[in-house]
Each structure stands twice: as C-alpha cells, then as structure tokens.
Amino acid sequence: MQSIRSSVLIVLGFFALGGIAWAQPPKVYSRPVTERNVLRFEVGYFRPSGSSDYWHDTFREFTGSTSDFGDAVFGFDYLYRLSPRMSLVVSSSFYEGSTDQFYLDFVDEFGGEIIHTTTLSTATFNVGLLWEFLPRTSAVVPYAGFGGGYLAWELEESGEFIDFSVFFPEIFSATFVDDGGTFNWYGQFGLDFPLSRNWSIFTEGRWQGASVSLGGDFEGLGTLDLSGWDVRVGGSWSF
C-alpha cells in the first residue's frame, strides 16, 4: 500500500509541475532541435490485472489479491526520431513481485498457518512508435505510443503445501516453477517536460497485454494473465 501511495504522489507531483510549466512561454532555442537519438530511463509501479484461471483459482484457495503483487518496474528506451514528431522506440523493462500466501481453510497440527511465497517476474523487449503532439520547444510535450514484442516470464511458488492425494492429507515443502516467453503489446500516454535542448523529465502511464498457458510444475492450471498497468517517471537525454 505504501508503494502505491508513493507512486501516486510522485505522478501527481509531476502533473503539478506540468501545470506550472504549461503556463510558461515556449522555450526559444538558438537553433532548431535536430538531435535524432534519445535515451530514456524510468522507474515506476506495476500491478498485474489478474484476469485468468490461475489468479482466480489461487485466490479461492489462498489469501491475497493481485494488489499484493504490485511492485517496482524499471525500464529504458532508445528513441530514433523519424520526424520532428514521430519516433521509433526500442524498449525494455523489468519487474518482480512477490507475496506470502497461506491456506484460507487449513492450518497445521499446531494451529499455525501453512505458508508459501509466490513470485512473478517479467522482462519485456519491445519495438514501437511514439508520437509527440507538440513541438520540442513547448513547455510541456504530451505524447502517446504503442508497440509490441517479446515478454520473458517466470512464476514460482516455494514453501509449504498440503498433499490431498493421500488418505490423510499431509504437509510437505516444495518449489514449483514454470517459465517461458510470449508476445506482448503495450500502449502508453505521457507528458514530457523539456529542461534544455538535451535533457527532459517525463511521467507516463502504460498498459501491457499478455497471457500464457501454464505448463511445467503448473500443468493443468489453465492460463496466466500477465497483463497490467504501470505508472512511471524518468529522465531523457537527446544527442
């Protein structure tokens, strides 16, 4: 919950700065903005949407919700300006969220919780397009983009579980893992605040779409929804 509040406060702060900057006169540079290459680095908060068989079944049996998997996301983008307003984007991001879960209806022989830790990790490698709605000399530059690519993922559950296949159910320790890769797509909208010809700060929101069929140690548990939203803040350097 604290990480959610922090992310929201950061984004609201950037939007407040944007309101102040929007009221300022356009920036006048000594020459046109001609830098074609841009590097962007960002940090934010990602939360899975949890709309699939795995998530629904998990929260019927164990404690928690998808909000417990909300955690930091880190990313970087390389932009190549195809025109003054449009850029080709090559991007990557990394996320890992985990939470402790225990059975809703069962405890051990001493009345203690039967706990395991669930961890979801993703890494994306995407190509897309980004469109800026105002020239770079504006005080605030709104932009939107979309794209898609490859998403590598891993799901792990490690801890104590109940074996219901025996006549007298018993507790055992184990680690279950499945991983793989799939196609993903994204959409984004943000505000960029130029500080100079070469430097700027920005804030944006993204939606990621992806889903996979589980296998490995989770064979038969249906689909895993890897979609979700995130908010980010970062800085960029044009050269």
Short mmCIF file of C-alpha atoms in Angstrom, two decimals:
data_model
loop_
_atom_site.label_atom_id
_atom_site.label_comp_id
_atom_site.label_asym_id
_atom_site.label_seq_id
_atom_site.Cartn_x
_atom_site.Cartn_y
_atom_site.Cartn_z
CA MET A 1 0.00 0.00 0.00
CA GLN A 2 2.88 2.37 0.82
CA SER A 3 4.42 1.79 -2.62
CA ILE A 4 1.08 2.64 -4.28
CA ARG A 5 0.81 5.88 -2.32
CA SER A 6 4.39 6.82 -3.15
CA SER A 7 3.89 6.19 -6.86
CA VAL A 8 0.66 8.19 -6.94
CA LEU A 9 2.26 11.11 -5.08
CA ILE A 10 5.22 11.14 -7.48
CA VAL A 11 2.97 11.18 -10.54
CA LEU A 12 0.72 13.88 -9.06
CA GLY A 13 3.81 15.92 -8.34
CA PHE A 14 4.94 15.71 -11.94
CA PHE A 15 1.49 16.68 -13.20
CA ALA A 16 1.57 19.69 -10.85
CA LEU A 17 4.93 20.68 -12.29
CA GLY A 18 3.43 20.25 -15.72
CA GLY A 19 0.63 22.68 -14.88
CA ILE A 20 3.18 25.28 -13.80
CA ALA A 21 5.33 24.67 -16.85
CA TRP A 22 2.35 24.87 -19.23
CA ALA A 23 1.73 28.43 -18.06
CA GLN A 24 5.26 29.47 -19.05
CA PRO A 25 6.12 30.86 -22.51
CA PRO A 26 7.55 28.43 -25.08
CA LYS A 27 11.29 27.83 -24.89
CA VAL A 28 13.28 29.68 -27.53
CA TYR A 29 16.40 27.85 -28.67
CA SER A 30 19.17 29.35 -30.76
CA ARG A 31 18.71 26.69 -33.44
CA PRO A 32 16.11 24.03 -34.38
CA VAL A 33 16.06 20.81 -32.38
CA THR A 34 17.89 18.35 -34.64
CA GLU A 35 19.06 15.61 -32.24
CA ARG A 36 17.71 12.30 -33.57
CA ASN A 37 18.72 9.95 -30.74
CA VAL A 38 17.13 9.83 -27.29
CA LEU A 39 17.89 7.63 -24.27
CA ARG A 40 15.26 7.40 -21.54
CA PHE A 41 15.50 5.73 -18.13
CA GLU A 42 12.46 5.26 -15.90
CA VAL A 43 11.19 3.71 -12.68
CA GLY A 44 7.59 3.07 -11.71
CA TYR A 45 4.96 0.81 -10.20
CA PHE A 46 3.43 -2.21 -11.98
CA ARG A 47 0.38 -4.21 -10.90
CA PRO A 48 -0.91 -7.36 -12.67
CA SER A 49 -4.58 -7.29 -13.65
CA GLY A 50 -5.14 -10.92 -12.57
CA SER A 51 -7.86 -11.85 -15.09
CA SER A 52 -7.18 -15.54 -15.71
CA ASP A 53 -7.68 -19.09 -14.41
CA TYR A 54 -4.51 -19.15 -12.31
CA TRP A 55 -5.24 -15.94 -10.44
CA HIS A 56 -8.92 -16.77 -9.82
CA ASP A 57 -8.15 -20.29 -8.55
CA THR A 58 -5.25 -19.10 -6.40
CA PHE A 59 -7.30 -16.53 -4.50
CA ARG A 60 -10.14 -19.01 -3.94
CA GLU A 61 -7.72 -21.29 -2.05
CA PHE A 62 -5.11 -18.91 -0.63
CA THR A 63 -5.03 -15.45 0.92
CA GLY A 64 -4.17 -12.30 -1.00
CA SER A 65 -5.06 -10.46 -4.19
CA THR A 66 -3.26 -9.19 -7.28
CA SER A 67 -2.62 -5.88 -5.49
CA ASP A 68 -0.14 -7.79 -3.30
CA PHE A 69 1.99 -8.32 -6.41
CA GLY A 70 2.26 -4.60 -7.15
CA ASP A 71 5.94 -3.68 -7.16
CA ALA A 72 8.64 -1.62 -8.83
CA VAL A 73 9.27 -1.72 -12.58
CA PHE A 74 12.48 -0.45 -14.18
CA GLY A 75 12.92 0.36 -17.84
CA PHE A 76 14.89 2.09 -20.53
CA ASP A 77 14.02 3.25 -24.06
CA TYR A 78 16.01 4.19 -27.13
CA LEU A 79 14.18 6.59 -29.49
CA TYR A 80 15.20 7.39 -33.04
CA ARG A 81 13.37 10.43 -34.42
CA LEU A 82 11.84 9.61 -37.81
CA SER A 83 10.42 13.15 -37.99
CA PRO A 84 10.10 16.13 -35.62
CA ARG A 85 7.04 14.48 -34.02
CA MET A 86 7.37 10.71 -34.60
CA SER A 87 9.99 8.33 -33.17
CA LEU A 88 10.84 4.65 -33.49
CA VAL A 89 11.17 3.16 -29.99
CA VAL A 90 13.19 0.16 -28.80
CA SER A 91 12.46 -0.51 -25.13
CA SER A 92 12.92 -2.96 -22.30
CA SER A 93 11.54 -3.24 -18.77
CA PHE A 94 11.98 -5.49 -15.75
CA TYR A 95 9.57 -6.37 -12.93
CA GLU A 96 9.41 -8.79 -10.00
CA GLY A 97 6.59 -9.01 -7.48
CA SER A 98 6.12 -11.49 -4.64
CA THR A 99 3.90 -12.11 -1.63
CA ASP A 100 3.45 -14.68 1.15
CA GLN A 101 0.22 -16.69 0.98
CA PHE A 102 -1.44 -19.25 3.24
CA TYR A 103 -4.46 -21.55 3.00
CA LEU A 104 -7.81 -19.94 3.73
CA ASP A 105 -9.38 -23.08 5.25
CA PHE A 106 -6.48 -25.14 6.64
CA VAL A 107 -3.78 -24.84 9.32
CA ASP A 108 -1.11 -27.24 10.58
CA GLU A 109 -1.49 -29.56 13.59
CA PHE A 110 -0.38 -26.75 15.91
CA GLY A 111 -2.84 -24.22 14.51
CA GLY A 112 -0.16 -22.38 12.55
CA GLU A 113 -0.51 -21.04 9.02
CA ILE A 114 0.76 -23.13 6.11
CA ILE A 115 2.72 -20.53 4.15
CA HIS A 116 4.40 -20.33 0.76
CA THR A 117 5.84 -17.43 -1.25
CA THR A 118 4.63 -16.72 -4.79
CA THR A 119 6.91 -14.73 -7.11
CA LEU A 120 6.16 -13.43 -10.61
CA SER A 121 8.98 -12.00 -12.76
CA THR A 122 8.82 -10.48 -16.25
CA ALA A 123 11.21 -8.86 -18.71
CA THR A 124 9.98 -7.18 -21.90
CA PHE A 125 11.79 -6.35 -25.15
CA ASN A 126 9.61 -4.23 -27.43
CA VAL A 127 9.59 -2.14 -30.59
CA GLY A 128 7.03 0.61 -31.15
CA LEU A 129 6.18 4.10 -32.33
CA LEU A 130 5.79 7.28 -30.29
CA TRP A 131 4.02 10.46 -31.41
CA GLU A 132 4.54 13.87 -29.77
CA PHE A 133 1.56 16.21 -30.06
CA LEU A 134 3.55 19.46 -29.69
CA PRO A 135 7.00 20.62 -30.85
CA ARG A 136 10.00 20.13 -28.55
CA THR A 137 10.19 23.88 -27.92
CA SER A 138 6.89 23.68 -25.97
CA ALA A 139 6.93 23.90 -22.17
CA VAL A 140 5.09 20.56 -21.95
CA VAL A 141 5.02 17.90 -24.67
CA PRO A 142 2.17 15.34 -24.44
CA TYR A 143 2.82 12.07 -26.27
CA ALA A 144 1.28 8.67 -26.99
CA GLY A 145 2.67 5.42 -28.33
CA PHE A 146 2.11 1.74 -28.93
CA GLY A 147 4.14 -1.34 -29.77
CA GLY A 148 4.81 -4.98 -29.03
CA GLY A 149 7.46 -7.64 -28.76
CA TYR A 150 8.75 -10.42 -26.54
CA LEU A 151 7.95 -10.97 -22.87
CA ALA A 152 10.00 -13.43 -20.80
CA TRP A 153 8.33 -14.58 -17.59
CA GLU A 154 8.74 -16.87 -14.59
CA LEU A 155 6.24 -17.98 -11.94
CA GLU A 156 7.44 -19.64 -8.73
CA GLU A 157 5.69 -20.94 -5.61
CA SER A 158 8.02 -22.02 -2.79
CA GLY A 159 7.17 -23.10 0.74
CA GLU A 160 4.72 -25.47 2.44
CA PHE A 161 1.73 -27.13 0.78
CA ILE A 162 -0.86 -29.81 1.57
CA ASP A 163 -0.88 -33.12 -0.30
CA PHE A 164 -4.57 -34.02 -0.67
CA SER A 165 -3.84 -37.11 -2.79
CA VAL A 166 -3.22 -39.34 0.25
CA PHE A 167 -5.86 -40.66 2.65
CA PHE A 168 -4.56 -38.49 5.49
CA PRO A 169 -3.53 -35.16 3.91
CA GLU A 170 0.00 -34.17 4.90
CA ILE A 171 2.13 -31.03 4.72
CA PHE A 172 5.26 -31.03 2.56
CA SER A 173 7.84 -28.48 1.41
CA ALA A 174 8.42 -27.87 -2.30
CA THR A 175 9.20 -25.35 -5.01
CA PHE A 176 7.06 -25.21 -8.16
CA VAL A 177 8.28 -23.31 -11.24
CA ASP A 178 7.19 -22.55 -14.78
CA ASP A 179 8.71 -20.06 -17.21
CA GLY A 180 8.75 -19.15 -20.86
CA GLY A 181 8.23 -16.38 -23.37
CA THR A 182 5.29 -14.92 -25.28
CA PHE A 183 4.17 -11.98 -27.40
CA ASN A 184 3.06 -8.84 -25.60
CA TRP A 185 1.72 -5.46 -26.66
CA TYR A 186 1.55 -2.10 -24.93
CA GLY A 187 0.01 1.36 -25.15
CA GLN A 188 1.29 4.48 -23.43
CA PHE A 189 0.44 8.12 -22.79
CA GLY A 190 2.66 10.64 -21.07
CA LEU A 191 3.88 14.18 -20.52
CA ASP A 192 7.45 15.27 -21.24
CA PHE A 193 8.89 18.40 -19.60
CA PRO A 194 11.93 19.73 -21.52
CA LEU A 195 14.57 21.24 -19.24
CA SER A 196 17.00 22.17 -22.03
CA ARG A 197 17.77 21.20 -25.61
CA ASN A 198 19.14 17.83 -24.49
CA TRP A 199 17.53 16.99 -21.16
CA SER A 200 13.96 16.42 -20.01
CA ILE A 201 11.91 14.65 -17.35
CA PHE A 202 8.67 12.79 -18.01
CA THR A 203 5.81 10.87 -16.45
CA GLU A 204 3.62 8.31 -18.21
CA GLY A 205 1.11 5.51 -17.87
CA ARG A 206 1.31 2.19 -19.73
CA TRP A 207 -0.90 -0.82 -20.26
CA GLN A 208 0.72 -4.18 -21.03
CA GLY A 209 -1.23 -7.04 -22.59
CA ALA A 210 -0.08 -10.69 -22.47
CA SER A 211 -1.34 -14.15 -21.49
CA VAL A 212 0.17 -17.67 -21.47
CA SER A 213 -0.92 -21.26 -20.90
CA LEU A 214 0.78 -22.73 -17.86
CA GLY A 215 2.90 -25.87 -18.06
CA GLY A 216 5.84 -27.29 -16.15
CA ASP A 217 5.00 -27.70 -12.46
CA PHE A 218 1.71 -25.83 -13.06
CA GLU A 219 0.46 -28.08 -15.86
CA GLY A 220 -3.33 -28.16 -15.98
CA LEU A 221 -3.86 -24.92 -14.07
CA GLY A 222 -5.08 -23.01 -17.14
CA THR A 223 -3.91 -19.59 -18.26
CA LEU A 224 -1.77 -16.97 -16.53
CA ASP A 225 -2.67 -13.36 -17.26
CA LEU A 226 0.48 -11.22 -17.48
CA SER A 227 -1.39 -8.04 -18.38
CA GLY A 228 -1.37 -4.99 -16.14
CA TRP A 229 -0.89 -1.26 -15.82
CA ASP A 230 2.00 0.81 -14.59
CA VAL A 231 2.91 4.42 -13.92
CA ARG A 232 6.45 5.68 -14.46
CA VAL A 233 8.67 8.71 -14.03
CA GLY A 234 12.06 9.21 -15.60
CA GLY A 235 14.57 11.33 -17.43
CA SER A 236 15.77 11.52 -21.03
CA TRP A 237 18.89 12.67 -22.88
CA SER A 238 18.87 13.69 -26.55
CA PHE A 239 22.04 13.53 -28.62
#
